[in-house]
PDB file of C-alpha atoms in Angstrom:
ATOM      1  CA  MET A   1      10.446 -57.084 -70.066  1.00  0.00           C
ATOM      2  CA  ARG A   2       7.950 -54.861 -68.131  1.00  0.00           C
ATOM      3  CA  GLN A   3       6.006 -58.190 -66.875  1.00  0.00           C
ATOM      4  CA  LEU A   4       9.476 -59.411 -65.641  1.00  0.00           C
ATOM      5  CA  LEU A   5      10.255 -56.792 -63.027  1.00  0.00           C
ATOM      6  CA  PRO A   6       7.996 -58.047 -60.287  1.00  0.00           C
ATOM      7  CA  LEU A   7       9.535 -61.448 -60.724  1.00  0.00           C
ATOM      8  CA  LEU A   8      13.000 -60.161 -60.415  1.00  0.00           C
ATOM      9  CA  PHE A   9      12.078 -58.445 -56.947  1.00  0.00           C
ATOM     10  CA  ALA A  10       9.851 -61.336 -55.729  1.00  0.00           C
ATOM     11  CA  PRO A  11      12.576 -63.502 -54.303  1.00  0.00           C
ATOM     12  CA  PHE A  12      14.040 -60.685 -52.390  1.00  0.00           C
ATOM     13  CA  VAL A  13      10.798 -59.373 -50.963  1.00  0.00           C
ATOM     14  CA  LEU A  14       9.923 -62.852 -49.570  1.00  0.00           C
ATOM     15  CA  GLN A  15      13.386 -63.192 -48.083  1.00  0.00           C
ATOM     16  CA  ALA A  16      13.917 -60.013 -46.613  1.00  0.00           C
ATOM     17  CA  HIS A  17      12.231 -57.798 -44.030  1.00  0.00           C
ATOM     18  CA  MET A  18      10.979 -54.423 -44.699  1.00  0.00           C
ATOM     19  CA  VAL A  19      11.524 -53.211 -41.260  1.00  0.00           C
ATOM     20  CA  SER A  20      14.974 -54.470 -40.271  1.00  0.00           C
ATOM     21  CA  LEU A  21      16.536 -52.163 -37.603  1.00  0.00           C
ATOM     22  CA  SER A  22      18.908 -53.035 -34.717  1.00  0.00           C
ATOM     23  CA  THR A  23      20.044 -50.514 -32.217  1.00  0.00           C
ATOM     24  CA  GLY A  24      23.308 -50.175 -30.210  1.00  0.00           C
ATOM     25  CA  GLU A  25      24.999 -47.938 -27.673  1.00  0.00           C
ATOM     26  CA  ILE A  26      28.716 -47.665 -26.967  1.00  0.00           C
ATOM     27  CA  ARG A  27      29.856 -45.690 -23.836  1.00  0.00           C
ATOM     28  CA  ILE A  28      33.609 -44.811 -23.946  1.00  0.00           C
ATOM     29  CA  GLU A  29      35.425 -44.325 -20.545  1.00  0.00           C
ATOM     30  CA  GLY A  30      39.112 -43.505 -21.278  1.00  0.00           C
ATOM     31  CA  GLN A  31      40.578 -46.844 -22.793  1.00  0.00           C
ATOM     32  CA  ARG A  32      37.457 -48.832 -22.169  1.00  0.00           C
ATOM     33  CA  GLY A  33      34.203 -49.053 -24.269  1.00  0.00           C
ATOM     34  CA  TYR A  34      31.012 -50.688 -23.056  1.00  0.00           C
ATOM     35  CA  TYR A  35      28.696 -51.774 -25.898  1.00  0.00           C
ATOM     36  CA  GLU A  36      25.202 -52.943 -26.037  1.00  0.00           C
ATOM     37  CA  LEU A  37      23.223 -54.541 -29.006  1.00  0.00           C
ATOM     38  CA  ARG A  38      19.704 -54.944 -29.358  1.00  0.00           C
ATOM     39  CA  MET A  39      18.583 -57.283 -32.212  1.00  0.00           C
ATOM     40  CA  PRO A  40      14.905 -58.353 -32.852  1.00  0.00           C
ATOM     41  CA  LEU A  41      14.508 -62.082 -32.359  1.00  0.00           C
ATOM     42  CA  TYR A  42      13.164 -62.563 -35.797  1.00  0.00           C
ATOM     43  CA  GLU A  43      16.440 -61.440 -37.335  1.00  0.00           C
ATOM     44  CA  ILE A  44      18.462 -63.979 -35.882  1.00  0.00           C
ATOM     45  CA  ALA A  45      16.144 -66.948 -36.239  1.00  0.00           C
ATOM     46  CA  HIS A  46      18.452 -68.283 -39.175  1.00  0.00           C
ATOM     47  CA  VAL A  47      21.715 -67.356 -37.496  1.00  0.00           C
ATOM     48  CA  ARG A  48      23.950 -70.176 -36.245  1.00  0.00           C
ATOM     49  CA  ASP A  49      25.705 -69.290 -32.886  1.00  0.00           C
ATOM     50  CA  PRO A  50      24.378 -65.623 -32.757  1.00  0.00           C
ATOM     51  CA  GLU A  51      26.431 -64.409 -29.821  1.00  0.00           C
ATOM     52  CA  ARG A  52      29.818 -65.369 -31.629  1.00  0.00           C
ATOM     53  CA  THR A  53      28.385 -64.340 -35.191  1.00  0.00           C
ATOM     54  CA  LEU A  54      27.039 -61.006 -34.405  1.00  0.00           C
ATOM     55  CA  PHE A  55      30.080 -59.754 -32.650  1.00  0.00           C
ATOM     56  CA  GLU A  56      32.222 -60.878 -35.625  1.00  0.00           C
ATOM     57  CA  HIS A  57      30.290 -58.331 -37.693  1.00  0.00           C
ATOM     58  CA  ILE A  58      30.767 -55.171 -35.551  1.00  0.00           C
ATOM     59  CA  ARG A  59      34.191 -53.847 -34.850  1.00  0.00           C
ATOM     60  CA  PHE A  60      35.553 -50.762 -33.090  1.00  0.00           C
ATOM     61  CA  ALA A  61      38.965 -49.103 -33.374  1.00  0.00           C
ATOM     62  CA  SER A  62      40.710 -45.805 -32.482  1.00  0.00           C
ATOM     63  CA  GLY A  63      43.571 -44.364 -34.127  1.00  0.00           C
ATOM     64  CA  GLY A  64      43.615 -47.320 -36.730  1.00  0.00           C
ATOM     65  CA  SER A  65      44.201 -49.814 -33.791  1.00  0.00           C
ATOM     66  CA  PRO A  66      41.297 -52.103 -33.221  1.00  0.00           C
ATOM     67  CA  ALA A  67      39.742 -52.603 -29.751  1.00  0.00           C
ATOM     68  CA  ARG A  68      40.292 -55.836 -27.948  1.00  0.00           C
ATOM     69  CA  GLN A  69      37.079 -57.499 -26.624  1.00  0.00           C
ATOM     70  CA  VAL A  70      37.466 -58.645 -23.262  1.00  0.00           C
ATOM     71  CA  SER A  71      34.208 -60.042 -22.266  1.00  0.00           C
ATOM     72  CA  ARG A  72      30.700 -60.584 -23.853  1.00  0.00           C
ATOM     73  CA  SER A  73      27.339 -62.006 -23.190  1.00  0.00           C
ATOM     74  CA  CYS A  74      23.864 -62.266 -24.854  1.00  0.00           C
ATOM     75  CA  ARG A  75      20.505 -63.148 -23.786  1.00  0.00           C
ATOM     76  CA  GLU A  76      16.949 -63.568 -25.148  1.00  0.00           C
ATOM     77  CA  ASP A  77      14.097 -61.270 -23.956  1.00  0.00           C
ATOM     78  CA  ALA A  78      11.076 -62.741 -25.174  1.00  0.00           C
ATOM     79  CA  GLU A  79       8.871 -60.188 -23.690  1.00  0.00           C
ATOM     80  CA  ALA A  80      10.460 -57.447 -25.817  1.00  0.00           C
ATOM     81  CA  GLY A  81      11.097 -59.725 -28.741  1.00  0.00           C
ATOM     82  CA  ALA A  82      14.817 -58.879 -28.576  1.00  0.00           C
ATOM     83  CA  TYR A  83      18.207 -60.627 -28.497  1.00  0.00           C
ATOM     84  CA  ILE A  84      20.437 -58.320 -26.142  1.00  0.00           C
ATOM     85  CA  CYS A  85      24.170 -58.493 -26.163  1.00  0.00           C
ATOM     86  CA  ARG A  86      26.716 -56.717 -24.150  1.00  0.00           C
ATOM     87  CA  ALA A  87      30.423 -56.389 -24.582  1.00  0.00           C
ATOM     88  CA  GLU A  88      33.447 -54.645 -23.089  1.00  0.00           C
ATOM     89  CA  TYR A  89      36.369 -53.500 -25.182  1.00  0.00           C
ATOM     90  CA  VAL A  90      40.006 -52.103 -24.450  1.00  0.00           C
ATOM     91  CA  PHE A  91      41.395 -49.678 -26.792  1.00  0.00           C
ATOM     92  CA  PRO A  92      45.296 -49.121 -27.029  1.00  0.00           C
ATOM     93  CA  GLU A  93      44.795 -45.495 -25.876  1.00  0.00           C
ATOM     94  CA  PRO A  94      41.947 -43.139 -24.870  1.00  0.00           C
ATOM     95  CA  ALA A  95      39.390 -43.275 -27.862  1.00  0.00           C
ATOM     96  CA  VAL A  96      39.125 -39.709 -28.627  1.00  0.00           C
ATOM     97  CA  ILE A  97      37.994 -40.604 -32.342  1.00  0.00           C
ATOM     98  CA  LEU A  98      35.815 -43.965 -32.693  1.00  0.00           C
ATOM     99  CA  GLU A  99      36.167 -45.888 -35.845  1.00  0.00           C
ATOM    100  CA  ILE A 100      33.416 -48.425 -36.566  1.00  0.00           C
ATOM    101  CA  GLU A 101      32.899 -51.327 -38.935  1.00  0.00           C
ATOM    102  CA  CYS A 102      29.517 -52.855 -39.139  1.00  0.00           C
ATOM    103  CA  THR A 103      28.380 -55.628 -41.692  1.00  0.00           C
ATOM    104  CA  LEU A 104      25.357 -56.882 -39.578  1.00  0.00           C
ATOM    105  CA  HIS A 105      23.508 -56.784 -42.834  1.00  0.00           C
ATOM    106  CA  ALA A 106      25.619 -59.921 -44.131  1.00  0.00           C
ATOM    107  CA  VAL A 107      23.980 -62.056 -41.443  1.00  0.00           C
ATOM    108  CA  THR A 108      20.668 -60.686 -41.063  1.00  0.00           C
ATOM    109  CA  VAL A 109      18.980 -59.394 -44.289  1.00  0.00           C
ATOM    110  CA  PRO A 110      20.650 -57.025 -46.906  1.00  0.00           C
ATOM    111  CA  ASN A 111      18.622 -53.990 -46.130  1.00  0.00           C
ATOM    112  CA  HIS A 112      19.301 -54.208 -42.197  1.00  0.00           C
ATOM    113  CA  VAL A 113      19.988 -50.975 -40.581  1.00  0.00           C
ATOM    114  CA  HIS A 114      22.083 -50.594 -37.452  1.00  0.00           C
ATOM    115  CA  LEU A 115      21.546 -47.461 -35.570  1.00  0.00           C
ATOM    116  CA  LEU A 116      24.623 -46.671 -33.158  1.00  0.00           C
ATOM    117  CA  ARG A 117      24.841 -44.138 -30.482  1.00  0.00           C
ATOM    118  CA  ALA A 118      28.089 -43.334 -28.817  1.00  0.00           C
ATOM    119  CA  VAL A 119      28.833 -41.430 -25.677  1.00  0.00           C
ATOM    120  CA  ASN A 120      32.271 -40.171 -24.676  1.00  0.00           C
ATOM    121  CA  GLY A 121      32.148 -38.059 -21.485  1.00  0.00           C
ATOM    122  CA  GLY A 122      29.569 -35.381 -21.792  1.00  0.00           C
ATOM    123  CA  ARG A 123      29.625 -35.820 -25.605  1.00  0.00           C
ATOM    124  CA  THR A 124      27.703 -37.948 -27.918  1.00  0.00           C
ATOM    125  CA  ASP A 125      27.485 -38.729 -31.632  1.00  0.00           C
ATOM    126  CA  GLN A 126      25.546 -41.255 -33.596  1.00  0.00           C
ATOM    127  CA  ALA A 127      25.781 -43.281 -36.955  1.00  0.00           C
ATOM    128  CA  VAL A 128      23.480 -45.203 -39.396  1.00  0.00           C
ATOM    129  CA  LEU A 129      25.256 -48.204 -40.569  1.00  0.00           C
ATOM    130  CA  ASP A 130      24.086 -50.496 -43.577  1.00  0.00           C
ATOM    131  CA  PHE A 131      25.304 -52.130 -46.773  1.00  0.00           C
ATOM    132  CA  SER A 132      26.051 -48.739 -48.395  1.00  0.00           C
ATOM    133  CA  PHE A 133      27.651 -47.190 -45.337  1.00  0.00           C
ATOM    134  CA  SER A 134      29.412 -50.086 -43.329  1.00  0.00           C
ATOM    135  CA  LYS A 135      32.203 -47.873 -42.045  1.00  0.00           C
ATOM    136  CA  THR A 136      32.156 -44.535 -40.324  1.00  0.00           C
ATOM    137  CA  THR A 137      34.112 -42.408 -37.911  1.00  0.00           C
ATOM    138  CA  LEU A 138      32.737 -40.630 -34.919  1.00  0.00           C
ATOM    139  CA  ARG A 139      34.705 -37.478 -33.567  1.00  0.00           C
ATOM    140  CA  PHE A 140      32.618 -36.558 -30.855  1.00  0.00           C
ATOM    141  CA  ARG A 141      31.902 -33.020 -31.895  1.00  0.00           C
ATOM    142  CA  PRO A 142      28.746 -31.028 -32.611  1.00  0.00           C
ATOM    143  CA  PRO A 143      28.057 -31.596 -36.392  1.00  0.00           C
ATOM    144  CA  THR A 144      27.376 -28.395 -38.509  1.00  0.00           C
ATOM    145  CA  THR A 145      23.881 -27.623 -39.631  1.00  0.00           C
ATOM    146  CA  PHE A 146      24.953 -28.730 -43.373  1.00  0.00           C
ATOM    147  CA  GLU A 147      26.462 -32.082 -41.839  1.00  0.00           C
ATOM    148  CA  THR A 148      23.263 -32.825 -40.025  1.00  0.00           C
ATOM    149  CA  ALA A 149      20.949 -31.914 -43.070  1.00  0.00           C
ATOM    150  CA  THR A 150      23.089 -33.983 -45.546  1.00  0.00           C
ATOM    151  CA  THR A 151      23.211 -36.972 -43.097  1.00  0.00           C
ATOM    152  CA  HIS A 152      19.717 -37.120 -42.452  1.00  0.00           C
ATOM    153  CA  LEU A 153      18.589 -36.241 -46.074  1.00  0.00           C
ATOM    154  CA  SER A 154      20.851 -39.186 -47.286  1.00  0.00           C
ATOM    155  CA  ALA A 155      19.483 -41.582 -44.622  1.00  0.00           C
ATOM    156  CA  GLY A 156      15.884 -40.915 -45.864  1.00  0.00           C
ATOM    157  CA  MET A 157      16.902 -41.524 -49.364  1.00  0.00           C
ATOM    158  CA  MET A 158      18.704 -44.954 -48.466  1.00  0.00           C
ATOM    159  CA  ARG A 159      15.626 -45.976 -46.554  1.00  0.00           C
ATOM    160  CA  ALA A 160      13.252 -45.234 -49.363  1.00  0.00           C
ATOM    161  CA  ALA A 161      15.494 -46.938 -51.982  1.00  0.00           C
ATOM    162  CA  GLY A 162      17.152 -49.673 -49.858  1.00  0.00           C
ATOM    163  CA  GLY A 163      14.632 -52.345 -49.817  1.00  0.00           C
ATOM    164  CA  ALA A 164      12.988 -54.582 -52.554  1.00  0.00           C
ATOM    165  CA  ALA A 165       9.643 -54.182 -50.854  1.00  0.00           C
ATOM    166  CA  GLN A 166       9.749 -50.381 -51.301  1.00  0.00           C
ATOM    167  CA  LEU A 167      10.897 -50.864 -54.963  1.00  0.00           C
ATOM    168  CA  LEU A 168       8.285 -53.256 -55.826  1.00  0.00           C
ATOM    169  CA  PHE A 169       5.382 -51.180 -54.615  1.00  0.00           C
ATOM    170  CA  LEU A 170       6.667 -48.015 -56.450  1.00  0.00           C
ATOM    171  CA  ALA A 171       6.838 -50.168 -59.576  1.00  0.00           C
ATOM    172  CA  SER A 172       3.415 -51.354 -58.879  1.00  0.00           C
ATOM    173  CA  LEU A 173       2.148 -47.659 -58.205  1.00  0.00           C
ATOM    174  CA  VAL A 174       3.523 -46.943 -62.012  1.00  0.00           C
ATOM    175  CA  LEU A 175       1.913 -50.048 -63.314  1.00  0.00           C
ATOM    176  CA  ALA A 176      -1.549 -48.841 -61.665  1.00  0.00           C
ATOM    177  CA  ALA A 177      -1.543 -45.598 -63.287  1.00  0.00           C
ATOM    178  CA  ARG A 178      -3.486 -45.628 -66.490  1.00  0.00           C
ATOM    179  CA  ARG A 179      -2.401 -42.125 -67.691  1.00  0.00           C
ATOM    180  CA  ARG A 180       0.415 -39.539 -66.980  1.00  0.00           C
ATOM    181  CA  ARG A 181      -1.835 -37.358 -65.264  1.00  0.00           C
ATOM    182  CA  GLU A 182      -3.240 -40.184 -63.010  1.00  0.00           C
ATOM    183  CA  LEU A 183       0.421 -41.200 -62.304  1.00  0.00           C
ATOM    184  CA  LEU A 184       1.082 -37.594 -60.992  1.00  0.00           C
ATOM    185  CA  ALA A 185      -1.948 -37.834 -58.754  1.00  0.00           C
ATOM    186  CA  LEU A 186      -1.125 -41.287 -57.398  1.00  0.00           C
ATOM    187  CA  THR A 187       2.349 -40.149 -56.611  1.00  0.00           C
ATOM    188  CA  GLY A 188       1.179 -37.110 -54.850  1.00  0.00           C
ATOM    189  CA  MET A 189      -1.388 -38.970 -52.781  1.00  0.00           C
ATOM    190  CA  PHE A 190       1.061 -41.950 -51.855  1.00  0.00           C
ATOM    191  CA  LEU A 191       3.718 -39.327 -50.705  1.00  0.00           C
ATOM    192  CA  ALA A 192       0.940 -37.334 -48.672  1.00  0.00           C
ATOM    193  CA  GLY A 193      -0.270 -40.507 -47.031  1.00  0.00           C
ATOM    194  CA  GLU A 194       3.367 -41.500 -46.015  1.00  0.00           C
ATOM    195  CA  VAL A 195       4.251 -38.121 -44.706  1.00  0.00           C
ATOM    196  CA  ALA A 196       0.917 -37.827 -42.829  1.00  0.00           C
ATOM    197  CA  SER A 197       1.141 -41.322 -41.381  1.00  0.00           C
ATOM    198  CA  CYS A 198       4.801 -40.608 -40.039  1.00  0.00           C
ATOM    199  CA  LEU A 199       4.077 -37.305 -38.579  1.00  0.00           C
ATOM    200  CA  LEU A 200       0.703 -38.024 -37.001  1.00  0.00           C
ATOM    201  CA  LEU A 201       1.579 -41.466 -35.551  1.00  0.00           C
ATOM    202  CA  PRO A 202       3.665 -40.245 -32.637  1.00  0.00           C
ATOM    203  CA  ILE A 203       0.733 -38.279 -31.522  1.00  0.00           C
ATOM    204  CA  THR A 204      -1.366 -41.079 -31.233  1.00  0.00           C
ATOM    205  CA  GLY A 205       1.045 -42.967 -28.903  1.00  0.00           C
ATOM    206  CA  TRP A 206       0.653 -46.235 -31.114  1.00  0.00           C
ATOM    207  CA  GLN A 207       3.832 -47.976 -31.784  1.00  0.00           C
ATOM    208  CA  PRO A 208       3.108 -50.782 -34.290  1.00  0.00           C
ATOM    209  CA  ALA A 209       4.957 -53.915 -34.205  1.00  0.00           C
ATOM    210  CA  PRO A 210       7.268 -54.609 -37.048  1.00  0.00           C
ATOM    211  CA  ASN A 211       5.520 -57.745 -38.100  1.00  0.00           C
ATOM    212  CA  PHE A 212       2.403 -55.748 -38.343  1.00  0.00           C
ATOM    213  CA  ILE A 213       3.941 -53.133 -40.563  1.00  0.00           C
ATOM    214  CA  GLU A 214       5.311 -55.780 -42.976  1.00  0.00           C
ATOM    215  CA  ALA A 215       2.143 -57.465 -43.102  1.00  0.00           C
ATOM    216  CA  ALA A 216       0.146 -54.279 -43.748  1.00  0.00           C
ATOM    217  CA  ALA A 217       2.758 -53.469 -46.483  1.00  0.00           C
ATOM    218  CA  ALA A 218       2.312 -56.737 -48.272  1.00  0.00           C
ATOM    219  CA  LEU A 219      -1.342 -56.364 -48.315  1.00  0.00           C
ATOM    220  CA  THR A 220      -0.874 -52.876 -50.015  1.00  0.00           C
ATOM    221  CA  ILE A 221       0.806 -54.608 -52.925  1.00  0.00           C
ATOM    222  CA  ALA A 222      -1.784 -57.440 -53.013  1.00  0.00           C
ATOM    223  CA  TYR A 223      -4.682 -54.844 -53.031  1.00  0.00           C
ATOM    224  CA  LEU A 224      -3.270 -52.615 -55.585  1.00  0.00           C
ATOM    225  CA  ALA A 225      -2.822 -55.757 -57.730  1.00  0.00           C
ATOM    226  CA  VAL A 226      -6.561 -56.622 -57.225  1.00  0.00           C
ATOM    227  CA  GLU A 227      -7.388 -53.067 -58.193  1.00  0.00           C
ATOM    228  CA  ILE A 228      -5.448 -53.575 -61.625  1.00  0.00           C
ATOM    229  CA  LEU A 229      -6.955 -56.957 -62.385  1.00  0.00           C
ATOM    230  CA  LEU A 230     -10.406 -56.674 -61.304  1.00  0.00           C
ATOM    231  CA  LEU A 231     -11.305 -52.986 -61.293  1.00  0.00           C
ATOM    232  CA  PRO A 232      -9.448 -51.733 -64.337  1.00  0.00           C
ATOM    233  CA  GLU A 233     -11.684 -48.704 -64.700  1.00  0.00           C
ATOM    234  CA  ALA A 234     -12.210 -48.060 -61.007  1.00  0.00           C
ATOM    235  CA  GLY A 235     -12.414 -44.397 -60.001  1.00  0.00           C
ATOM    236  CA  MET A 236     -10.789 -42.826 -56.892  1.00  0.00           C
ATOM    237  CA  ARG A 237      -7.836 -44.953 -57.202  1.00  0.00           C
ATOM    238  CA  TRP A 238      -5.750 -41.984 -56.087  1.00  0.00           C
ATOM    239  CA  LEU A 239      -7.658 -42.143 -52.598  1.00  0.00           C
ATOM    240  CA  VAL A 240      -6.868 -45.923 -52.422  1.00  0.00           C
ATOM    241  CA  VAL A 241      -3.260 -45.098 -52.988  1.00  0.00           C
ATOM    242  CA  GLY A 242      -3.153 -42.485 -50.286  1.00  0.00           C
ATOM    243  CA  VAL A 243      -4.323 -44.937 -47.740  1.00  0.00           C
ATOM    244  CA  LEU A 244      -1.682 -47.362 -48.899  1.00  0.00           C
ATOM    245  CA  GLY A 245       0.913 -44.637 -48.575  1.00  0.00           C
ATOM    246  CA  ALA A 246      -0.199 -44.176 -44.751  1.00  0.00           C
ATOM    247  CA  PHE A 247       0.884 -47.839 -44.193  1.00  0.00           C
ATOM    248  CA  HIS A 248       4.399 -47.416 -45.704  1.00  0.00           C
ATOM    249  CA  GLY A 249       4.869 -44.261 -43.716  1.00  0.00           C
ATOM    250  CA  LEU A 250       4.907 -46.328 -40.437  1.00  0.00           C
ATOM    251  CA  TYR A 251       8.316 -47.790 -41.460  1.00  0.00           C
ATOM    252  CA  PHE A 252       9.825 -44.282 -41.718  1.00  0.00           C
ATOM    253  CA  GLU A 253       8.330 -43.165 -38.435  1.00  0.00           C
ATOM    254  CA  ILE A 254      10.067 -46.144 -36.785  1.00  0.00           C
ATOM    255  CA  PHE A 255      13.341 -45.147 -38.292  1.00  0.00           C
ATOM    256  CA  ILE A 256      12.921 -41.581 -37.210  1.00  0.00           C
ATOM    257  CA  ARG A 257      11.950 -42.581 -33.706  1.00  0.00           C
ATOM    258  CA  ASN A 258      14.902 -44.942 -33.189  1.00  0.00           C
ATOM    259  CA  SER A 259      17.527 -42.830 -34.851  1.00  0.00           C
ATOM    260  CA  GLY A 260      16.418 -39.426 -33.469  1.00  0.00           C
ATOM    261  CA  TYR A 261      17.008 -37.733 -36.910  1.00  0.00           C
ATOM    262  CA  SER A 262      15.139 -34.968 -37.964  1.00  0.00           C
ATOM    263  CA  ALA A 263      11.598 -35.813 -39.469  1.00  0.00           C
ATOM    264  CA  LEU A 264      11.822 -32.969 -41.897  1.00  0.00           C
ATOM    265  CA  TRP A 265      15.098 -33.902 -43.434  1.00  0.00           C
ATOM    266  CA  VAL A 266      14.647 -37.486 -43.504  1.00  0.00           C
ATOM    267  CA  LEU A 267      11.041 -37.201 -45.201  1.00  0.00           C
ATOM    268  CA  THR A 268      12.457 -34.832 -47.580  1.00  0.00           C
ATOM    269  CA  GLY A 269      15.101 -37.506 -48.592  1.00  0.00           C
ATOM    270  CA  VAL A 270      12.361 -40.141 -48.790  1.00  0.00           C
ATOM    271  CA  VAL A 271      10.152 -37.820 -51.204  1.00  0.00           C
ATOM    272  CA  LEU A 272      13.077 -37.023 -53.443  1.00  0.00           C
ATOM    273  CA  ALA A 273      14.096 -40.579 -53.724  1.00  0.00           C
ATOM    274  CA  GLU A 274      10.655 -41.951 -54.338  1.00  0.00           C
ATOM    275  CA  VAL A 275       9.882 -39.211 -56.777  1.00  0.00           C
ATOM    276  CA  LEU A 276      12.992 -40.172 -58.915  1.00  0.00           C
ATOM    277  CA  LEU A 277      12.343 -43.802 -58.621  1.00  0.00           C
ATOM    278  CA  ILE A 278       8.932 -43.496 -59.990  1.00  0.00           C
ATOM    279  CA  ALA A 279      10.119 -41.288 -62.882  1.00  0.00           C
ATOM    280  CA  VAL A 280      12.605 -43.882 -63.781  1.00  0.00           C
ATOM    281  CA  PHE A 281      10.042 -46.721 -63.647  1.00  0.00           C
ATOM    282  CA  ALA A 282       7.575 -44.737 -65.606  1.00  0.00           C
ATOM    283  CA  LEU A 283      10.371 -44.027 -68.324  1.00  0.00           C
ATOM    284  CA  ILE A 284      11.438 -47.809 -68.485  1.00  0.00           C
ATOM    285  CA  PHE A 285       7.779 -48.959 -68.587  1.00  0.00           C
ATOM    286  CA  SER A 286       6.777 -46.387 -71.248  1.00  0.00           C
ATOM    287  CA  ARG A 287       9.891 -47.422 -73.648  1.00  0.00           C
ATOM    288  CA  ILE A 288       9.044 -51.190 -73.518  1.00  0.00           C
ATOM    289  CA  ALA A 289       5.105 -51.096 -73.317  1.00  0.00           C
ATOM    290  CA  LYS A 290       4.461 -51.076 -77.292  1.00  0.00           C
ATOM    291  CA  ALA A 291       6.960 -54.101 -77.803  1.00  0.00           C
ATOM    292  CA  THR A 292       5.291 -56.262 -75.177  1.00  0.00           C
ATOM    293  CA  GLU A 293       1.655 -55.237 -75.836  1.00  0.00           C
ATOM    294  CA  ALA A 294       0.857 -58.602 -77.140  1.00  0.00           C
ATOM    295  CA  LEU A 295       2.004 -60.014 -73.974  1.00  0.00           C
ATOM    296  CA  HIS A 296      -0.439 -58.316 -71.880  1.00  0.00           C
ATOM    297  CA  PRO A 297       2.276 -57.095 -69.482  1.00  0.00           C
ATOM    298  CA  VAL A 298      -0.049 -55.161 -67.099  1.00  0.00           C
ATOM    299  CA  LYS A 299      -2.257 -58.172 -66.298  1.00  0.00           C
ATOM    300  CA  VAL A 300       0.804 -60.564 -66.121  1.00  0.00           C
ATOM    301  CA  SER A 301       2.705 -58.267 -63.798  1.00  0.00           C
ATOM    302  CA  ALA A 302      -0.512 -57.511 -61.588  1.00  0.00           C
ATOM    303  CA  SER A 303      -0.938 -61.391 -61.142  1.00  0.00           C
ATOM    304  CA  VAL A 304       2.660 -61.658 -59.997  1.00  0.00           C
ATOM    305  CA  LEU A 305       2.292 -58.885 -57.568  1.00  0.00           C
ATOM    306  CA  LEU A 306      -0.717 -60.351 -56.095  1.00  0.00           C
ATOM    307  CA  VAL A 307       0.952 -63.774 -55.619  1.00  0.00           C
ATOM    308  CA  VAL A 308       3.908 -61.934 -54.060  1.00  0.00           C
ATOM    309  CA  GLY A 309       1.641 -59.841 -51.837  1.00  0.00           C
ATOM    310  CA  VAL A 310      -0.393 -62.582 -50.570  1.00  0.00           C
ATOM    311  CA  ALA A 311       2.552 -65.038 -50.029  1.00  0.00           C
ATOM    312  CA  TRP A 312       4.564 -62.162 -48.127  1.00  0.00           C
ATOM    313  CA  PHE A 313       1.682 -61.410 -46.251  1.00  0.00           C
ATOM    314  CA  VAL A 314       1.315 -65.062 -45.023  1.00  0.00           C
ATOM    315  CA  LEU A 315       5.043 -65.553 -44.229  1.00  0.00           C
ATOM    316  CA  ARG A 316       5.041 -62.302 -42.126  1.00  0.00           C
ATOM    317  CA  LEU A 317       1.835 -63.168 -40.289  1.00  0.00           C
ATOM    318  CA  ARG A 318       3.326 -66.637 -39.379  1.00  0.00           C
ATOM    319  CA  GLY A 319       6.647 -65.185 -38.476  1.00  0.00           C
TER     320      GLY A 319
END
């Protein structure tokens, strides 16, 4: 069973994107709403008739009555690598409360996240919409401190646990640990690398492209597999994992930058979710290790990880 875990995640890793974000803004002016969607071009490469399809998966309403779309248009911006759409809506009455339903994850990839900012007069609100939270209501009032913390914390947890790539690497991390004490060290260094990368990247002014982040993440899985297979007794593995964590932190930096969420609360959510997942994987692995010892589960799993990591790297490099 232990050696089957990477195989279960492999198809989803190769099909999905680790970095799958789109942004939107809607300006409410009385009974009219003006919406702009920015979607990465690589997310719609497989979407047939994207102008029609995308708008079928984002809906606005107020007071339970849906807004009527009166115009729309889309264009490609090759230089920015974005598909930009604009639409105008008419609400039955002035939209004091905005109800949103977004299922863009159904036509892009399962872990797609849509970051929506709404403006109504001098008031603003925002929402993060994905497969777990496809509906929300914006009331254009300042959120309480508790609401802000809860929203940002849960967003960080969902980003850490919402993709097959993240889950596969965490499982690999547990696999790479030879002892419980080493697992604690690897976990600590991985989290430290993520947090440091996320906090220091804005200072450098560098904004890595999503394809680069995905290719780097793929290589982290492949490299960890090589460590397990060819250097089973290598020392300083904790240092290597710290560097690998820095690459994974790039994804969370993109999310924080685009959402405007608090880095403190988002990263707290990320750390809590990843620690919990690592503990769960460690418990599962320890329970089934003896039963599968004759099958050499570590070597089999590492071999699968290596193939998946290299294949994922090649696909993202080409894409």
